[in-house]
PDB file of C-alpha atoms in Angstrom:
ATOM      1  CA  ASP A 123      10.825  94.598 176.779  1.00 70.00           C
ATOM      2  CA  VAL A 124      13.714  92.219 177.681  1.00 67.00           C
ATOM      3  CA  LYS A 125      15.795  93.225 180.674  1.00 90.00           C
ATOM      4  CA  VAL A 126      18.733  92.140 182.811  1.00 96.00           C
ATOM      5  CA  THR A 127      19.332  93.913 185.711  1.00 96.00           C
ATOM      6  CA  GLN A 128      22.606  94.080 187.833  1.00 96.00           C
ATOM      7  CA  SER A 129      22.121  95.510 191.326  1.00 91.00           C
ATOM      8  CA  SER A 130      24.822  97.995 191.146  1.00 92.00           C
ATOM      9  CA  ARG A 131      26.646 100.114 188.713  1.00 94.00           C
ATOM     10  CA  TYR A 132      29.618 100.979 190.678  1.00 96.00           C
ATOM     11  CA  LEU A 133      31.130  99.121 193.769  1.00 97.00           C
ATOM     12  CA  VAL A 134      34.279  99.755 195.856  1.00 98.00           C
ATOM     13  CA  LYS A 135      35.073  97.012 198.366  1.00 98.00           C
ATOM     14  CA  ARG A 136      37.922  96.459 200.791  1.00 98.00           C
ATOM     15  CA  THR A 137      40.573  93.580 200.309  1.00 98.00           C
ATOM     16  CA  GLY A 138      39.146  90.503 202.135  1.00 97.00           C
ATOM     17  CA  GLU A 139      35.458  91.392 202.120  1.00 97.00           C
ATOM     18  CA  LYS A 140      32.843  89.101 200.887  1.00 97.00           C
ATOM     19  CA  VAL A 141      31.156  90.665 197.826  1.00 97.00           C
ATOM     20  CA  PHE A 142      27.772  89.656 196.218  1.00 97.00           C
ATOM     21  CA  LEU A 143      26.808  90.855 192.701  1.00 98.00           C
ATOM     22  CA  GLU A 144      23.307  90.319 191.869  1.00 97.00           C
ATOM     23  CA  CYS A 145      21.616  89.727 188.441  1.00 97.00           C
ATOM     24  CA  VAL A 146      17.955  89.390 188.033  1.00 97.00           C
ATOM     25  CA  GLN A 147      16.349  88.548 184.332  1.00 96.00           C
ATOM     26  CA  ASP A 148      12.701  89.155 183.664  1.00 94.00           C
ATOM     27  CA  MET A 149      12.551  86.785 180.614  1.00 91.00           C
ATOM     28  CA  ASP A 150      12.170  83.200 182.151  1.00 91.00           C
ATOM     29  CA  HIS A 151      15.339  82.483 180.606  1.00 92.00           C
ATOM     30  CA  GLU A 152      17.052  78.937 181.613  1.00 90.00           C
ATOM     31  CA  ASN A 153      20.633  79.915 180.980  1.00 91.00           C
ATOM     32  CA  MET A 154      22.470  82.751 183.069  1.00 94.00           C
ATOM     33  CA  PHE A 155      26.186  83.743 182.771  1.00 95.00           C
ATOM     34  CA  TRP A 156      28.795  85.758 184.727  1.00 97.00           C
ATOM     35  CA  TYR A 157      31.633  87.285 182.932  1.00 98.00           C
ATOM     36  CA  ARG A 158      34.376  89.607 183.705  1.00 98.00           C
ATOM     37  CA  GLN A 159      35.873  92.103 181.220  1.00 97.00           C
ATOM     38  CA  ASP A 160      39.369  93.498 181.306  1.00 96.00           C
ATOM     39  CA  PRO A 161      41.078  95.593 178.594  1.00 93.00           C
ATOM     40  CA  GLY A 162      42.834  93.208 176.006  1.00 92.00           C
ATOM     41  CA  LEU A 163      41.342  90.145 177.411  1.00 94.00           C
ATOM     42  CA  GLY A 164      37.667  90.373 176.211  1.00 94.00           C
ATOM     43  CA  LEU A 165      34.889  88.605 178.131  1.00 96.00           C
ATOM     44  CA  ARG A 166      36.032  85.823 180.235  1.00 96.00           C
ATOM     45  CA  LEU A 167      33.432  83.217 181.433  1.00 95.00           C
ATOM     46  CA  ILE A 168      33.369  82.996 185.353  1.00 97.00           C
ATOM     47  CA  TYR A 169      30.285  80.691 185.804  1.00 96.00           C
ATOM     48  CA  PHE A 170      27.122  79.588 184.149  1.00 94.00           C
ATOM     49  CA  SER A 171      23.760  78.073 185.083  1.00 92.00           C
ATOM     50  CA  TYR A 172      21.363  76.338 183.099  1.00 88.00           C
ATOM     51  CA  ASP A 173      18.754  75.880 185.579  1.00 86.00           C
ATOM     52  CA  VAL A 174      17.830  76.652 189.307  1.00 89.00           C
ATOM     53  CA  LYS A 175      20.403  75.260 191.644  1.00 84.00           C
ATOM     54  CA  MET A 176      22.512  74.070 188.748  1.00 88.00           C
ATOM     55  CA  LYS A 177      25.904  75.514 187.907  1.00 91.00           C
ATOM     56  CA  GLU A 178      29.024  75.119 185.932  1.00 92.00           C
ATOM     57  CA  LYS A 179      32.356  76.470 186.165  1.00 93.00           C
ATOM     58  CA  GLY A 180      33.642  78.589 183.288  1.00 93.00           C
ATOM     59  CA  ASP A 181      36.986  79.423 182.366  1.00 93.00           C
ATOM     60  CA  ILE A 182      38.211  81.357 185.278  1.00 96.00           C
ATOM     61  CA  PRO A 183      36.157  80.153 188.259  1.00 96.00           C
ATOM     62  CA  GLU A 184      38.930  80.765 191.183  1.00 97.00           C
ATOM     63  CA  GLY A 185      38.130  82.965 193.699  1.00 96.00           C
ATOM     64  CA  TYR A 186      34.397  83.175 192.926  1.00 98.00           C
ATOM     65  CA  SER A 187      31.142  81.108 193.490  1.00 97.00           C
ATOM     66  CA  VAL A 188      27.683  81.586 192.563  1.00 97.00           C
ATOM     67  CA  SER A 189      23.988  80.987 193.713  1.00 96.00           C
ATOM     68  CA  ARG A 190      21.036  80.302 191.954  1.00 95.00           C
ATOM     69  CA  GLU A 191      18.040  79.710 194.211  1.00 94.00           C
ATOM     70  CA  LYS A 192      15.375  80.986 191.667  1.00 94.00           C
ATOM     71  CA  LYS A 193      15.273  81.130 188.186  1.00 94.00           C
ATOM     72  CA  GLU A 194      15.470  84.832 187.545  1.00 95.00           C
ATOM     73  CA  ARG A 195      18.347  85.502 189.911  1.00 96.00           C
ATOM     74  CA  PHE A 196      21.831  84.587 189.594  1.00 97.00           C
ATOM     75  CA  SER A 197      24.482  85.769 192.072  1.00 97.00           C
ATOM     76  CA  LEU A 198      28.174  86.008 191.826  1.00 98.00           C
ATOM     77  CA  ILE A 199      30.081  85.763 194.996  1.00 98.00           C
ATOM     78  CA  LEU A 200      33.697  86.793 195.704  1.00 97.00           C
ATOM     79  CA  GLU A 201      34.427  84.753 198.809  1.00 94.00           C
ATOM     80  CA  SER A 202      37.415  87.182 199.929  1.00 97.00           C
ATOM     81  CA  ALA A 203      37.822  90.050 197.563  1.00 98.00           C
ATOM     82  CA  SER A 204      41.363  90.631 196.193  1.00 98.00           C
ATOM     83  CA  THR A 205      42.759  93.588 194.175  1.00 98.00           C
ATOM     84  CA  ASN A 206      43.187  91.523 191.151  1.00 97.00           C
ATOM     85  CA  GLN A 207      39.402  90.981 191.011  1.00 98.00           C
ATOM     86  CA  THR A 208      39.008  94.647 190.186  1.00 98.00           C
ATOM     87  CA  SER A 209      37.033  94.489 186.961  1.00 98.00           C
ATOM     88  CA  MET A 210      34.031  95.011 185.073  1.00 97.00           C
ATOM     89  CA  TYR A 211      31.508  92.311 185.677  1.00 98.00           C
ATOM     90  CA  LEU A 212      28.773  91.462 183.182  1.00 98.00           C
ATOM     91  CA  CYS A 213      25.723  89.256 183.866  1.00 97.00           C
ATOM     92  CA  ALA A 214      23.627  87.714 180.856  1.00 96.00           C
ATOM     93  CA  SER A 215      20.988  85.264 180.012  1.00 95.00           C
ATOM     94  CA  SER A 216      19.615  83.390 177.186  1.00 92.00           C
ATOM     95  CA  LEU A 217      16.875  81.156 176.287  1.00 87.00           C
ATOM     96  CA  THR A 218      18.469  78.626 174.079  1.00 80.00           C
ATOM     97  CA  ARG A 219      21.820  78.138 172.249  1.00 71.00           C
ATOM     98  CA  ARG A 220      20.218  79.418 168.980  1.00 77.00           C
ATOM     99  CA  THR A 221      19.094  82.607 170.542  1.00 85.00           C
ATOM    100  CA  GLU A 222      21.279  85.736 171.562  1.00 90.00           C
ATOM    101  CA  ALA A 223      22.037  86.468 175.116  1.00 93.00           C
ATOM    102  CA  PHE A 224      20.962  89.721 176.844  1.00 95.00           C
ATOM    103  CA  PHE A 225      23.346  91.574 178.985  1.00 97.00           C
ATOM    104  CA  GLY A 226      22.973  93.709 181.981  1.00 96.00           C
ATOM    105  CA  GLN A 227      24.645  97.207 182.174  1.00 95.00           C
ATOM    106  CA  GLY A 228      27.686  95.868 184.043  1.00 96.00           C
ATOM    107  CA  THR A 229      29.048  96.471 187.603  1.00 97.00           C
ATOM    108  CA  ARG A 230      32.401  98.120 187.730  1.00 97.00           C
ATOM    109  CA  LEU A 231      34.042  96.568 190.934  1.00 98.00           C
ATOM    110  CA  THR A 232      37.099  98.279 192.550  1.00 98.00           C
ATOM    111  CA  VAL A 233      38.902  96.427 195.308  1.00 98.00           C
ATOM    112  CA  VAL A 234      41.112  98.472 197.416  1.00 97.00           C
TER     113      VAL A 234
ATOM    114  CA  ALA B   4      37.390  72.991 174.979  1.00 77.00           C
ATOM    115  CA  GLN B   5      35.733  75.797 173.120  1.00 85.00           C
ATOM    116  CA  LYS B   6      37.805  78.775 172.124  1.00 91.00           C
ATOM    117  CA  ILE B   7      37.325  81.962 170.056  1.00 96.00           C
ATOM    118  CA  THR B   8      40.177  83.788 168.382  1.00 97.00           C
ATOM    119  CA  GLN B   9      40.078  87.455 167.239  1.00 97.00           C
ATOM    120  CA  THR B  10      43.612  88.340 165.623  1.00 96.00           C
ATOM    121  CA  GLN B  11      42.861  91.897 164.901  1.00 96.00           C
ATOM    122  CA  PRO B  12      43.234  94.040 168.128  1.00 95.00           C
ATOM    123  CA  GLY B  13      42.433  97.292 166.195  1.00 96.00           C
ATOM    124  CA  MET B  14      41.110  98.035 162.599  1.00 97.00           C
ATOM    125  CA  PHE B  15      40.642 101.092 160.825  1.00 97.00           C
ATOM    126  CA  VAL B  16      38.050 101.815 157.943  1.00 97.00           C
ATOM    127  CA  GLN B  17      37.040 104.809 156.083  1.00 97.00           C
ATOM    128  CA  GLU B  18      33.300 105.763 156.198  1.00 97.00           C
ATOM    129  CA  LYS B  19      31.296 104.305 153.456  1.00 97.00           C
ATOM    130  CA  GLU B  20      33.585 101.577 152.967  1.00 98.00           C
ATOM    131  CA  ALA B  21      33.250  97.724 153.863  1.00 98.00           C
ATOM    132  CA  VAL B  22      35.265  96.101 156.409  1.00 98.00           C
ATOM    133  CA  THR B  23      35.943  92.498 157.597  1.00 98.00           C
ATOM    134  CA  LEU B  24      36.514  91.325 161.306  1.00 98.00           C
ATOM    135  CA  ASP B  25      38.034  88.119 161.393  1.00 98.00           C
ATOM    136  CA  CYS B  26      37.036  85.292 163.716  1.00 98.00           C
ATOM    137  CA  THR B  27      38.186  81.682 164.214  1.00 98.00           C
ATOM    138  CA  TYR B  28      36.786  79.028 166.483  1.00 96.00           C
ATOM    139  CA  ASP B  29      37.752  75.806 167.901  1.00 94.00           C
ATOM    140  CA  THR B  30      35.138  73.220 169.039  1.00 90.00           C
ATOM    141  CA  SER B  31      34.659  69.445 168.827  1.00 87.00           C
ATOM    142  CA  ASP B  32      30.917  69.934 168.988  1.00 86.00           C
ATOM    143  CA  GLN B  33      28.836  69.186 165.801  1.00 87.00           C
ATOM    144  CA  SER B  34      25.987  71.751 166.899  1.00 88.00           C
ATOM    145  CA  TYR B  35      27.039  75.179 168.123  1.00 91.00           C
ATOM    146  CA  GLY B  36      26.067  78.764 167.424  1.00 93.00           C
ATOM    147  CA  LEU B  37      28.111  81.912 166.511  1.00 95.00           C
ATOM    148  CA  PHE B  38      27.379  85.179 167.557  1.00 97.00           C
ATOM    149  CA  TRP B  39      28.658  88.840 166.959  1.00 98.00           C
ATOM    150  CA  TYR B  40      28.166  91.660 169.452  1.00 98.00           C
ATOM    151  CA  LYS B  41      29.064  95.203 169.310  1.00 98.00           C
ATOM    152  CA  GLN B  42      30.190  97.162 172.433  1.00 97.00           C
ATOM    153  CA  PRO B  43      30.137 101.071 172.010  1.00 96.00           C
ATOM    154  CA  SER B  44      31.945 103.102 174.400  1.00 94.00           C
ATOM    155  CA  SER B  45      28.851 103.416 176.408  1.00 92.00           C
ATOM    156  CA  GLY B  46      29.346  99.899 177.560  1.00 92.00           C
ATOM    157  CA  GLU B  47      26.131  98.115 176.511  1.00 93.00           C
ATOM    158  CA  MET B  48      26.534  94.774 174.783  1.00 96.00           C
ATOM    159  CA  ILE B  49      24.346  94.830 171.284  1.00 96.00           C
ATOM    160  CA  PHE B  50      23.559  91.497 169.619  1.00 95.00           C
ATOM    161  CA  LEU B  51      24.208  91.917 165.783  1.00 97.00           C
ATOM    162  CA  ILE B  52      24.047  88.618 164.000  1.00 97.00           C
ATOM    163  CA  TYR B  53      23.927  84.845 164.523  1.00 95.00           C
ATOM    164  CA  GLN B  54      24.821  81.812 162.469  1.00 95.00           C
ATOM    165  CA  GLY B  55      23.993  77.974 163.491  1.00 93.00           C
ATOM    166  CA  SER B  56      26.398  75.371 162.696  1.00 93.00           C
ATOM    167  CA  TYR B  57      23.815  73.575 160.420  1.00 93.00           C
ATOM    168  CA  ASP B  58      22.690  76.834 158.628  1.00 91.00           C
ATOM    169  CA  GLU B  59      23.556  76.601 155.007  1.00 88.00           C
ATOM    170  CA  GLN B  60      23.367  80.125 154.206  1.00 94.00           C
ATOM    171  CA  ASN B  61      25.406  82.873 155.564  1.00 96.00           C
ATOM    172  CA  ALA B  62      23.458  85.046 158.075  1.00 96.00           C
ATOM    173  CA  THR B  63      22.694  88.680 157.142  1.00 97.00           C
ATOM    174  CA  GLU B  64      21.066  91.542 159.222  1.00 96.00           C
ATOM    175  CA  GLY B  65      20.953  94.764 157.247  1.00 97.00           C
ATOM    176  CA  ARG B  66      24.585  96.063 156.728  1.00 98.00           C
ATOM    177  CA  TYR B  67      25.915  93.034 158.739  1.00 98.00           C
ATOM    178  CA  SER B  68      26.689  89.683 157.217  1.00 97.00           C
ATOM    179  CA  LEU B  69      28.596  86.828 158.603  1.00 97.00           C
ATOM    180  CA  ASN B  70      31.082  84.936 156.189  1.00 97.00           C
ATOM    181  CA  PHE B  71      30.698  81.414 157.714  1.00 97.00           C
ATOM    182  CA  GLN B  72      33.395  78.962 156.283  1.00 96.00           C
ATOM    183  CA  LYS B  73      32.712  75.635 158.392  1.00 95.00           C
ATOM    184  CA  ALA B  74      35.679  73.779 157.095  1.00 94.00           C
ATOM    185  CA  ARG B  75      38.113  76.470 158.114  1.00 95.00           C
ATOM    186  CA  LYS B  76      36.147  77.254 161.294  1.00 96.00           C
ATOM    187  CA  SER B  77      35.983  80.824 160.665  1.00 97.00           C
ATOM    188  CA  ALA B  78      33.041  83.224 161.127  1.00 98.00           C
ATOM    189  CA  ASN B  79      34.062  86.522 159.839  1.00 98.00           C
ATOM    190  CA  LEU B  80      31.827  89.519 160.255  1.00 98.00           C
ATOM    191  CA  VAL B  81      31.444  91.965 157.240  1.00 98.00           C
ATOM    192  CA  ILE B  82      30.064  95.316 157.943  1.00 98.00           C
ATOM    193  CA  SER B  83      29.122  97.041 154.535  1.00 96.00           C
ATOM    194  CA  ALA B  84      29.080 100.785 154.106  1.00 96.00           C
ATOM    195  CA  SER B  85      30.582 101.809 157.411  1.00 97.00           C
ATOM    196  CA  GLN B  86      29.231 104.447 159.200  1.00 97.00           C
ATOM    197  CA  LEU B  87      30.804 106.711 162.145  1.00 97.00           C
ATOM    198  CA  GLY B  88      28.666 105.207 164.547  1.00 97.00           C
ATOM    199  CA  ASP B  89      29.944 101.761 163.901  1.00 98.00           C
ATOM    200  CA  SER B  90      33.247 102.809 165.910  1.00 98.00           C
ATOM    201  CA  ALA B  91      33.255 100.230 168.829  1.00 98.00           C
ATOM    202  CA  MET B  92      34.590  97.130 170.053  1.00 98.00           C
ATOM    203  CA  TYR B  93      33.152  93.846 168.319  1.00 98.00           C
ATOM    204  CA  PHE B  94      33.124  90.617 170.010  1.00 98.00           C
ATOM    205  CA  CYS B  95      32.698  87.220 168.270  1.00 98.00           C
ATOM    206  CA  ALA B  96      31.187  84.444 170.563  1.00 97.00           C
ATOM    207  CA  MET B  97      30.442  80.716 170.377  1.00 95.00           C
ATOM    208  CA  ARG B  98      27.633  78.800 172.095  1.00 92.00           C
ATOM    209  CA  GLY B  99      28.292  74.984 172.628  1.00 85.00           C
ATOM    210  CA  LEU B 100      27.759  72.111 175.097  1.00 79.00           C
ATOM    211  CA  GLN B 101      29.954  71.644 178.205  1.00 73.00           C
ATOM    212  CA  GLY B 102      28.910  68.678 180.231  1.00 68.00           C
ATOM    213  CA  GLY B 103      25.398  68.862 179.040  1.00 68.00           C
ATOM    214  CA  SER B 104      24.937  72.723 179.607  1.00 75.00           C
ATOM    215  CA  GLU B 105      25.399  75.472 177.235  1.00 81.00           C
ATOM    216  CA  LYS B 106      28.504  77.489 177.514  1.00 89.00           C
ATOM    217  CA  LEU B 107      28.939  80.749 175.694  1.00 93.00           C
ATOM    218  CA  VAL B 108      32.517  82.240 175.198  1.00 94.00           C
ATOM    219  CA  PHE B 109      33.866  85.264 173.691  1.00 96.00           C
ATOM    220  CA  GLY B 110      37.091  86.315 171.870  1.00 96.00           C
ATOM    221  CA  LYS B 111      39.227  89.160 172.830  1.00 96.00           C
ATOM    222  CA  GLY B 112      37.439  91.539 170.625  1.00 97.00           C
ATOM    223  CA  THR B 113      38.352  94.005 167.769  1.00 98.00           C
ATOM    224  CA  LYS B 114      38.355  97.669 168.076  1.00 97.00           C
ATOM    225  CA  LEU B 115      37.004  99.204 165.044  1.00 98.00           C
ATOM    226  CA  THR B 116      37.493 102.910 164.316  1.00 98.00           C
ATOM    227  CA  VAL B 117      35.579 104.470 161.270  1.00 98.00           C
ATOM    228  CA  ASN B 118      37.419 107.689 159.778  1.00 97.00           C
ATOM    229  CA  PRO B 119      35.453 110.330 158.189  1.00 95.00           C
TER     230      PRO B 119
END
């Protein structure tokens, strides 16, 4: 069974902290994505990766970075968390452009 | 740049009736893919249907069909015989190339409510 796992379901962090959100997939997928979801704004793409150590900026990369040291793991890093980064974060992976993306369960991050 | 537009923030439909959720897209790519996802209140993202830009026939999956009009750059989702369990957020998404890698972008979504 296909699986994308995000390390935390809920997370509360303080302003200025460095935050790591982890995502692991067990499907040997090349492509992985990080989104944030906010009411009325849909899913906005932060970063994506098409191979190990490869990454591309999405539509809203400011304040975020990513790491992909192994094919199955794609980490989202908030260098210095701010309250406007409070959101639901979704990780996804897919094999090719013709196949669907599979999503993790999401991490609801609150920055106080 | 790739962009997905969903102009209906909310839609209402009576149970057992059909409903169309609108989606238009913008891309300069010749090869791309279009997807629809459902997100119930539980939060999981459920894949519904896929249409490739070179597919000549409209995609269908059970009660879901995709009305693909390439010249108009639209990819509307049609749900036939609506059920109460269809109440959810629906997202249209497009997959295409950016700098040689495959970007997947989503619209803002449409909240569908099915009334008994």
